[in-house]
Each structure stands twice: as C-alpha cells, then as structure tokens.
Amino acid sequence: MHDLIRISEVFSEHHAEILKRLDAAGAKKLGTEYYLLPGPMPASELSLFVRWQMPIHHSWPCSPEKTEHFLDKACYALEQKCAAAGVLQVMVSPLISGSPHPFFKKLATALRQRLMASLLEKKAKIDPEEQNPQDLTLFCLVGKEGLFASIATPRDCGGFYAGGSKYISHNAAHS
C-alpha cells in the first residue's frame, strides 16, 4: 500500500534530502507539498517534517480536466469502495492548496458535496470542530495528477481534519 505524505513548502529546499533520509526512493511528487511513497512511510526522526500522512486505498492517476464524466466516475468508484466502511466525515481538497486554478477547487467542492450526500445521507453530518479524532473519514485529494483517497481517522493521519490540519475554531478565545 502507498502512503501519501505532505511536507510543508517551508522546507521545499530540503524536500529531496528529507525523502532520501526517509528512504523514499521512487516517491512521486504530487502538487507542491505532496509525495506518493511507494510503500508505507518508515518510522524516522524526520517525520517531524511530515505534516501528515495517510495510506492510499484508492488512486486514479489521470487528468481530471481531460477525463469525460470524471466527477460521476470518481463518485461511483469511491461510493463502491467506501460505502461499507462507515465513514463519518468526507474531506476533499485540491492537491495544490490555495491553487490559483479554479477548476480543482470547484471539482473538490463538487466531489465533496456528492460524496457527503451519498455516503452520509442517513448519518448526522457533523461540524469539523465536533469530529472525534477516532472517527473514520474519507480523505480525497484531487489535482492534475488524478485522484487519491484514503479511509482513515484524523488521528492516524497526524491531525488532518476536514477543517484543516489541526482545525482551529475561529470562535475560540485567543491566548
């Protein structure tokens, strides 16, 4: 099984060294901060540089912009794969955060809406602030490289929540 990891752009000039020391030869760069490892990420002190990681349960390397009916096909495949898993939240994001390309933002939004409607239709939809870190979540990342999805808990992924990495409430008191 492959792992998808995110190393912040802050360390961009060190990405090659970090991957080398993680023994991640053959890692494929996706977007600006993401890497698809050929296997699970090894335990290492360098994991400090990895914002989060997740095992990939479904991948579809393709060009979503050029794939006819991509949204319908992606939803169908993910519904078939995830329906029995009991996910309680769906998180979909473009592979390039803050992407200037509106296509992938709109695609991520549409994919999330469709998956929420089909996978969570009978469950109470929860706010990201209320999500238990042990609850299963369907994580999907989509970009020009294709679609990559995982069924995992936010805790297992290193604090990756639907509201962002380690979601911070805007209503919380400032310290």
PDB file of C-alpha atoms in Angstrom:
ATOM      1  CA  MET A   1       0.000   0.000   0.000  1.00  0.00           C
ATOM      2  CA  HIS A   2       1.210   3.503  -0.828  1.00  0.00           C
ATOM      3  CA  ASP A   3       1.358   6.387   1.636  1.00  0.00           C
ATOM      4  CA  LEU A   4       0.683   9.990   0.723  1.00  0.00           C
ATOM      5  CA  ILE A   5       2.660  12.479   2.785  1.00  0.00           C
ATOM      6  CA  ARG A   6       2.725  16.251   2.981  1.00  0.00           C
ATOM      7  CA  ILE A   7       5.933  18.154   3.618  1.00  0.00           C
ATOM      8  CA  SER A   8       5.376  21.883   4.026  1.00  0.00           C
ATOM      9  CA  GLU A   9       6.672  24.259   1.357  1.00  0.00           C
ATOM     10  CA  VAL A  10       8.619  25.942   4.154  1.00  0.00           C
ATOM     11  CA  PHE A  11      11.067  23.042   3.799  1.00  0.00           C
ATOM     12  CA  SER A  12      10.959  22.987  -0.028  1.00  0.00           C
ATOM     13  CA  GLU A  13      14.703  23.316  -0.464  1.00  0.00           C
ATOM     14  CA  HIS A  14      15.126  20.279   1.807  1.00  0.00           C
ATOM     15  CA  HIS A  15      12.428  18.018   0.296  1.00  0.00           C
ATOM     16  CA  ALA A  16      14.957  15.890  -1.640  1.00  0.00           C
ATOM     17  CA  GLU A  17      17.133  15.355   1.450  1.00  0.00           C
ATOM     18  CA  ILE A  18      14.126  14.550   3.650  1.00  0.00           C
ATOM     19  CA  LEU A  19      12.834  11.987   1.140  1.00  0.00           C
ATOM     20  CA  LYS A  20      16.306  10.471   0.746  1.00  0.00           C
ATOM     21  CA  ARG A  21      16.718  10.104   4.507  1.00  0.00           C
ATOM     22  CA  LEU A  22      13.204   8.635   4.758  1.00  0.00           C
ATOM     23  CA  ASP A  23      14.441   6.014   2.279  1.00  0.00           C
ATOM     24  CA  ALA A  24      11.589   7.044  -0.026  1.00  0.00           C
ATOM     25  CA  ALA A  25      13.295   6.387  -3.349  1.00  0.00           C
ATOM     26  CA  GLY A  26      10.737   6.448  -6.117  1.00  0.00           C
ATOM     27  CA  ALA A  27       8.430   8.903  -4.338  1.00  0.00           C
ATOM     28  CA  LYS A  28       6.256  10.745  -6.845  1.00  0.00           C
ATOM     29  CA  LYS A  29       5.665  14.465  -6.326  1.00  0.00           C
ATOM     30  CA  LEU A  30       2.009  15.484  -6.444  1.00  0.00           C
ATOM     31  CA  GLY A  31       1.202  19.167  -6.309  1.00  0.00           C
ATOM     32  CA  THR A  32       3.622  21.373  -4.399  1.00  0.00           C
ATOM     33  CA  GLU A  33       3.784  19.681  -0.986  1.00  0.00           C
ATOM     34  CA  TYR A  34       2.567  16.121  -1.520  1.00  0.00           C
ATOM     35  CA  TYR A  35       4.509  12.946  -2.230  1.00  0.00           C
ATOM     36  CA  LEU A  36       3.200   9.487  -3.039  1.00  0.00           C
ATOM     37  CA  LEU A  37       5.555   6.977  -1.443  1.00  0.00           C
ATOM     38  CA  PRO A  38       5.922   3.509  -2.994  1.00  0.00           C
ATOM     39  CA  GLY A  39       5.145   1.942   0.403  1.00  0.00           C
ATOM     40  CA  PRO A  40       4.387   2.907   3.990  1.00  0.00           C
ATOM     41  CA  MET A  41       6.382   5.768   5.476  1.00  0.00           C
ATOM     42  CA  PRO A  42       9.117   4.373   7.712  1.00  0.00           C
ATOM     43  CA  ALA A  43       9.393   5.487  11.328  1.00  0.00           C
ATOM     44  CA  SER A  44      12.045   8.179  11.497  1.00  0.00           C
ATOM     45  CA  GLU A  45      13.055  11.304  13.364  1.00  0.00           C
ATOM     46  CA  LEU A  46      12.477  13.059  10.031  1.00  0.00           C
ATOM     47  CA  SER A  47       8.747  12.528  10.447  1.00  0.00           C
ATOM     48  CA  LEU A  48       8.903  15.911  12.207  1.00  0.00           C
ATOM     49  CA  PHE A  49       8.982  17.436   8.717  1.00  0.00           C
ATOM     50  CA  VAL A  50       5.921  15.491   7.566  1.00  0.00           C
ATOM     51  CA  ARG A  51       2.757  17.485   8.332  1.00  0.00           C
ATOM     52  CA  TRP A  52       0.614  14.402   7.901  1.00  0.00           C
ATOM     53  CA  GLN A  53       0.495  11.068   6.150  1.00  0.00           C
ATOM     54  CA  MET A  54      -2.234   8.727   5.043  1.00  0.00           C
ATOM     55  CA  PRO A  55      -2.429   5.287   3.455  1.00  0.00           C
ATOM     56  CA  ILE A  56      -3.879   5.362  -0.056  1.00  0.00           C
ATOM     57  CA  HIS A  57      -6.815   2.979  -0.511  1.00  0.00           C
ATOM     58  CA  HIS A  58      -7.877   4.229  -3.936  1.00  0.00           C
ATOM     59  CA  SER A  59      -5.956   6.089  -6.597  1.00  0.00           C
ATOM     60  CA  TRP A  60      -6.858   7.073 -10.095  1.00  0.00           C
ATOM     61  CA  PRO A  61      -3.867   8.586 -11.889  1.00  0.00           C
ATOM     62  CA  CYS A  62      -5.446  10.579 -14.706  1.00  0.00           C
ATOM     63  CA  SER A  63      -6.052  14.089 -15.942  1.00  0.00           C
ATOM     64  CA  PRO A  64      -9.431  15.057 -14.444  1.00  0.00           C
ATOM     65  CA  GLU A  65      -9.747  18.001 -16.825  1.00  0.00           C
ATOM     66  CA  LYS A  66      -9.467  15.696 -19.838  1.00  0.00           C
ATOM     67  CA  THR A  67     -11.423  12.739 -18.439  1.00  0.00           C
ATOM     68  CA  GLU A  68     -15.002  12.665 -19.653  1.00  0.00           C
ATOM     69  CA  HIS A  69     -17.505  12.451 -16.762  1.00  0.00           C
ATOM     70  CA  PHE A  70     -14.686  12.449 -14.205  1.00  0.00           C
ATOM     71  CA  LEU A  71     -16.933  13.565 -11.340  1.00  0.00           C
ATOM     72  CA  ASP A  72     -19.523  10.834 -11.966  1.00  0.00           C
ATOM     73  CA  LYS A  73     -16.878   8.122 -12.361  1.00  0.00           C
ATOM     74  CA  ALA A  74     -14.934   9.235  -9.280  1.00  0.00           C
ATOM     75  CA  CYS A  75     -18.084   9.359  -7.135  1.00  0.00           C
ATOM     76  CA  TYR A  76     -19.202   5.929  -8.294  1.00  0.00           C
ATOM     77  CA  ALA A  77     -15.806   4.330  -7.605  1.00  0.00           C
ATOM     78  CA  LEU A  78     -15.498   5.920  -4.161  1.00  0.00           C
ATOM     79  CA  GLU A  79     -19.078   5.060  -3.207  1.00  0.00           C
ATOM     80  CA  GLN A  80     -18.470   1.411  -4.152  1.00  0.00           C
ATOM     81  CA  LYS A  81     -15.211   1.283  -2.233  1.00  0.00           C
ATOM     82  CA  CYS A  82     -16.307   3.261   0.843  1.00  0.00           C
ATOM     83  CA  ALA A  83     -19.999   2.524   1.399  1.00  0.00           C
ATOM     84  CA  ALA A  84     -19.395  -0.301   3.876  1.00  0.00           C
ATOM     85  CA  ALA A  85     -16.551   1.444   5.731  1.00  0.00           C
ATOM     86  CA  GLY A  86     -18.828   3.602   7.875  1.00  0.00           C
ATOM     87  CA  VAL A  87     -17.124   6.935   7.290  1.00  0.00           C
ATOM     88  CA  LEU A  88     -18.498   9.809   9.369  1.00  0.00           C
ATOM     89  CA  GLN A  89     -16.874  12.692   7.505  1.00  0.00           C
ATOM     90  CA  VAL A  90     -15.676  13.467   3.987  1.00  0.00           C
ATOM     91  CA  MET A  91     -12.731  15.753   3.288  1.00  0.00           C
ATOM     92  CA  VAL A  92     -11.851  16.663  -0.303  1.00  0.00           C
ATOM     93  CA  SER A  93      -9.132  19.121  -1.239  1.00  0.00           C
ATOM     94  CA  PRO A  94      -7.118  20.156  -4.289  1.00  0.00           C
ATOM     95  CA  LEU A  95      -3.573  18.790  -4.319  1.00  0.00           C
ATOM     96  CA  ILE A  96      -2.276  22.342  -4.576  1.00  0.00           C
ATOM     97  CA  SER A  97      -3.502  24.295  -1.550  1.00  0.00           C
ATOM     98  CA  GLY A  98      -4.572  27.804  -2.431  1.00  0.00           C
ATOM     99  CA  SER A  99      -4.477  26.779  -6.081  1.00  0.00           C
ATOM    100  CA  PRO A 100      -4.848  29.670  -8.498  1.00  0.00           C
ATOM    101  CA  HIS A 101      -6.567  27.192 -10.821  1.00  0.00           C
ATOM    102  CA  PRO A 102     -10.312  27.371 -10.020  1.00  0.00           C
ATOM    103  CA  PHE A 103     -11.072  24.087 -11.811  1.00  0.00           C
ATOM    104  CA  PHE A 104      -9.669  21.917  -8.999  1.00  0.00           C
ATOM    105  CA  LYS A 105     -11.274  23.988  -6.228  1.00  0.00           C
ATOM    106  CA  LYS A 106     -14.663  23.618  -7.912  1.00  0.00           C
ATOM    107  CA  LEU A 107     -14.044  19.932  -8.592  1.00  0.00           C
ATOM    108  CA  ALA A 108     -13.087  19.297  -4.941  1.00  0.00           C
ATOM    109  CA  THR A 109     -16.205  21.121  -3.737  1.00  0.00           C
ATOM    110  CA  ALA A 110     -18.499  19.239  -6.129  1.00  0.00           C
ATOM    111  CA  LEU A 111     -16.908  15.883  -5.268  1.00  0.00           C
ATOM    112  CA  ARG A 112     -17.298  16.527  -1.531  1.00  0.00           C
ATOM    113  CA  GLN A 113     -20.945  17.550  -1.903  1.00  0.00           C
ATOM    114  CA  ARG A 114     -21.773  14.454  -3.933  1.00  0.00           C
ATOM    115  CA  LEU A 115     -19.920  12.109  -1.571  1.00  0.00           C
ATOM    116  CA  MET A 116     -21.468  13.697   1.522  1.00  0.00           C
ATOM    117  CA  ALA A 117     -24.930  13.252   0.007  1.00  0.00           C
ATOM    118  CA  SER A 118     -24.384   9.613  -0.922  1.00  0.00           C
ATOM    119  CA  LEU A 119     -22.156   8.309   1.897  1.00  0.00           C
ATOM    120  CA  LEU A 120     -23.546  10.320   4.797  1.00  0.00           C
ATOM    121  CA  GLU A 121     -27.178  10.683   3.721  1.00  0.00           C
ATOM    122  CA  LYS A 122     -28.590   8.841   6.752  1.00  0.00           C
ATOM    123  CA  LYS A 123     -25.976   9.964   9.267  1.00  0.00           C
ATOM    124  CA  ALA A 124     -25.973  13.261  11.060  1.00  0.00           C
ATOM    125  CA  LYS A 125     -23.461  15.487   9.336  1.00  0.00           C
ATOM    126  CA  ILE A 126     -21.003  16.787  11.896  1.00  0.00           C
ATOM    127  CA  ASP A 127     -19.095  20.019  12.038  1.00  0.00           C
ATOM    128  CA  PRO A 128     -15.295  19.587  11.745  1.00  0.00           C
ATOM    129  CA  GLU A 129     -14.901  21.166  15.199  1.00  0.00           C
ATOM    130  CA  GLU A 130     -17.027  18.400  16.710  1.00  0.00           C
ATOM    131  CA  GLN A 131     -15.389  15.490  14.940  1.00  0.00           C
ATOM    132  CA  ASN A 132     -13.936  12.794  17.139  1.00  0.00           C
ATOM    133  CA  PRO A 133     -10.307  12.200  16.039  1.00  0.00           C
ATOM    134  CA  GLN A 134     -11.026   8.445  16.104  1.00  0.00           C
ATOM    135  CA  ASP A 135     -13.917   8.625  13.591  1.00  0.00           C
ATOM    136  CA  LEU A 136     -13.310   7.269  10.108  1.00  0.00           C
ATOM    137  CA  THR A 137     -13.030   9.911   7.424  1.00  0.00           C
ATOM    138  CA  LEU A 138     -12.832   9.625   3.656  1.00  0.00           C
ATOM    139  CA  PHE A 139      -9.930  11.844   2.609  1.00  0.00           C
ATOM    140  CA  CYS A 140      -9.659  12.698  -1.099  1.00  0.00           C
ATOM    141  CA  LEU A 141      -7.098  14.847  -2.834  1.00  0.00           C
ATOM    142  CA  VAL A 142      -7.583  15.788  -6.470  1.00  0.00           C
ATOM    143  CA  GLY A 143      -5.286  17.565  -8.899  1.00  0.00           C
ATOM    144  CA  LYS A 144      -3.842  17.426 -12.374  1.00  0.00           C
ATOM    145  CA  GLU A 145      -2.170  14.142 -11.346  1.00  0.00           C
ATOM    146  CA  GLY A 146      -5.505  12.442 -10.574  1.00  0.00           C
ATOM    147  CA  LEU A 147      -7.483  11.375  -7.512  1.00  0.00           C
ATOM    148  CA  PHE A 148      -6.015   9.888  -4.331  1.00  0.00           C
ATOM    149  CA  ALA A 149      -8.229   8.670  -1.480  1.00  0.00           C
ATOM    150  CA  SER A 150      -7.861   7.166   1.978  1.00  0.00           C
ATOM    151  CA  ILE A 151     -10.202   5.880   4.651  1.00  0.00           C
ATOM    152  CA  ALA A 152      -8.576   6.680   7.974  1.00  0.00           C
ATOM    153  CA  THR A 153      -9.045   8.639  11.177  1.00  0.00           C
ATOM    154  CA  PRO A 154      -7.724  12.183  11.583  1.00  0.00           C
ATOM    155  CA  ARG A 155      -5.530  10.900  14.425  1.00  0.00           C
ATOM    156  CA  ASP A 156      -3.980   8.200  12.214  1.00  0.00           C
ATOM    157  CA  CYS A 157      -3.238  10.850   9.582  1.00  0.00           C
ATOM    158  CA  GLY A 158      -1.441  13.108  12.022  1.00  0.00           C
ATOM    159  CA  GLY A 159      -4.216  15.584  12.742  1.00  0.00           C
ATOM    160  CA  PHE A 160      -5.665  16.061   9.268  1.00  0.00           C
ATOM    161  CA  TYR A 161      -9.239  17.332   9.671  1.00  0.00           C
ATOM    162  CA  ALA A 162     -11.914  18.455   7.265  1.00  0.00           C
ATOM    163  CA  GLY A 163     -11.489  21.977   8.620  1.00  0.00           C
ATOM    164  CA  GLY A 164      -7.742  21.940   8.001  1.00  0.00           C
ATOM    165  CA  SER A 165      -4.674  20.492   9.656  1.00  0.00           C
ATOM    166  CA  LYS A 166      -5.421  20.628  13.380  1.00  0.00           C
ATOM    167  CA  TYR A 167      -8.568  22.648  12.847  1.00  0.00           C
ATOM    168  CA  ILE A 168      -8.636  25.828  14.922  1.00  0.00           C
ATOM    169  CA  SER A 169     -12.012  27.295  15.729  1.00  0.00           C
ATOM    170  CA  HIS A 170     -12.433  30.923  14.743  1.00  0.00           C
ATOM    171  CA  ASN A 171     -14.783  31.236  17.725  1.00  0.00           C
ATOM    172  CA  ALA A 172     -12.162  30.093  20.230  1.00  0.00           C
ATOM    173  CA  ALA A 173     -10.774  32.577  22.721  1.00  0.00           C
ATOM    174  CA  HIS A 174      -7.391  33.944  21.686  1.00  0.00           C
ATOM    175  CA  SER A 175      -4.493  33.439  24.039  1.00  0.00           C
TER     176      SER A 175
END
